[in-house]
Amino acid sequence: MRRAYLHFTRFPVQRKVIECPELAGRPFVLVEEARGQRRVVAASTSALKAGVRPGVTLTAATALEPGLRHFPYRLEEEKRALVALGEALLSLGPGFQLSAPDGLWLDAGAAHLSGGEAGLCSRALALCEGLGYRAHVVVASEAFTSRALARFGARRVEVVAPGASAQALAPLPLAALEGRESAPFSALGLRTLGEVAQLPPGAVAARGGVMGARAHAWCGGRDETPFVAEVLDEVLEERRVLEWPAESFEPLGFALKTLLDRLGARLVGRGRAAVRITFTLKLDPTGQQRVTLSLARPTAAAKLLLDLARHRLEELRLENPVAEVSARVDEFSEDRGQQLSLGDAPEGDAALEVVLSRLATTLGEESLCSAGLESVHRPEGAQGTRAFRPPEARKGWGEALTPVERRDGGLRERPSRLLAEPAWLDAELGDTGRLLAARVGGRRHRVTAVTGPERLGGEWWAETPFQRDYYRVHFEGLGPAWVFQDMRDGRFYLQGLFD
């Protein structure tokens, strides 16, 4: 199996800078308490230049850099961030496997869809950079080969051909074994994985046991470690604990951006678009506020979600400061993308989405409606409005959500705009009864094309039965219209207009 390993150098530091941009270029560390002492787990570049190293106590680190800032290291937060990054990469591969705390494997079986394995690497790096992360990526057939080269190799991008793993691993230092496996070989004075691979397998097994034999196989490019894809949560939810309770929207806005960037990337990776999102604000010391954001059209665009969330939340009046914010996708649909007409700009369409979604969140979900078909035989009553819901997956032409009606095995087009009541037309007819022109709104419009008739009748059991011939008529200066001739009085009526 071909797999890509992505290594994020000092991942906790990168994540922290993304969440708190003001830390860029500043000395800071992430610390974890162990045996009553707080020790450094990860340090920024500025802190490393000052001499701070992982493993030292916070007291010693502060002595080296008096302006050092420190934050708690929470393994669960790092794992959640890594899982979110893996979900974002699902648009490039069918699955991923965590290698906490700073890397993951991506199934490269779909690399041909990205222009080959080199193209997969480029797209993966571009996606990570778009989310603020820098990474090294290696594609190989073995888990150990891809991980070791990504972590200790000199290249940022590398593709190892099948059967070439031993040669690629040979120059790497013994530290690439990264565990107790390296101890017996270090005692022998070996320095590279290539030197380990050259040892006789029997002697290695005799001195190092199973652990030594396994390390020897790795160095020779042999690794049968299975790929175990991460099981994804059914509910998409992201949360962010603020460093200090927020009394204004500005610090909350920074947290929302990080949160929605991650949520949007996860939606894109899963091929989904959010329809309804619930934001939960936990207050300090007590209290909670829930706000629901309903979207006019399903979307996974983080920028749009942030704009709508800002509009929805910045006017809130809360009793206490906000200590934690979370966002949960309550309803979603398949993300089919969007087909624009020639000449249309995505920016203009996005602006319309913002306006529609703001109307929905401000005036209520029922303020926006979508067209729907009704189970009514009379044509003018066959269309109605209903609350917006994402379209269901279509199984065939007969399931299309468009204003059409199946009759005699074919599709009959219906107008997008129906009049509530048919309007009488002052029609001009030819000698054969053909419609030549009509007056609409006091103006005469010449008929340039006619399609029909489509004969409809029914509701004989009601007080107002009907028997009509429907035509699609193109009026000069008015456009295509739906017109019918009532067989009871012979007159023509305007029923609707086509866009």
PDB file of C-alpha atoms in Angstrom, residues 36 62 76 111 115 167 240 250 263 338 382 404 428 434 475 491:
ATOM      1  CA  GLY A  36       5.055  18.532  40.606  1.00  0.00           C
ATOM      2  CA  THR A  62      12.304  31.749  32.178  1.00  0.00           C
ATOM      3  CA  GLU A  76      -6.214  16.155  23.692  1.00  0.00           C
ATOM      4  CA  ALA A 111      -2.912   9.933  -6.067  1.00  0.00           C
ATOM      5  CA  GLY A 115      -1.639  14.120 -11.080  1.00  0.00           C
ATOM      6  CA  GLN A 167      18.503   2.977  -0.357  1.00  0.00           C
ATOM      7  CA  ARG A 240     -11.959  26.804  21.597  1.00  0.00           C
ATOM      8  CA  GLU A 250     -12.673  41.340  19.200  1.00  0.00           C
ATOM      9  CA  LEU A 263     -14.675  23.478  10.767  1.00  0.00           C
ATOM     10  CA  GLN A 338     -21.803  25.606  -7.648  1.00  0.00           C
ATOM     11  CA  ALA A 382     -49.340  23.264  -8.598  1.00  0.00           C
ATOM     12  CA  VAL A 404     -41.849  20.244 -14.235  1.00  0.00           C
ATOM     13  CA  GLU A 428     -55.815  39.364 -31.723  1.00  0.00           C
ATOM     14  CA  ARG A 434     -54.093  31.440 -34.222  1.00  0.00           C
ATOM     15  CA  PHE A 475     -44.286  37.929 -27.020  1.00  0.00           C
ATOM     16  CA  ARG A 491     -60.852  33.609 -24.383  1.00  0.00           C
TER      17      ARG A 491
END
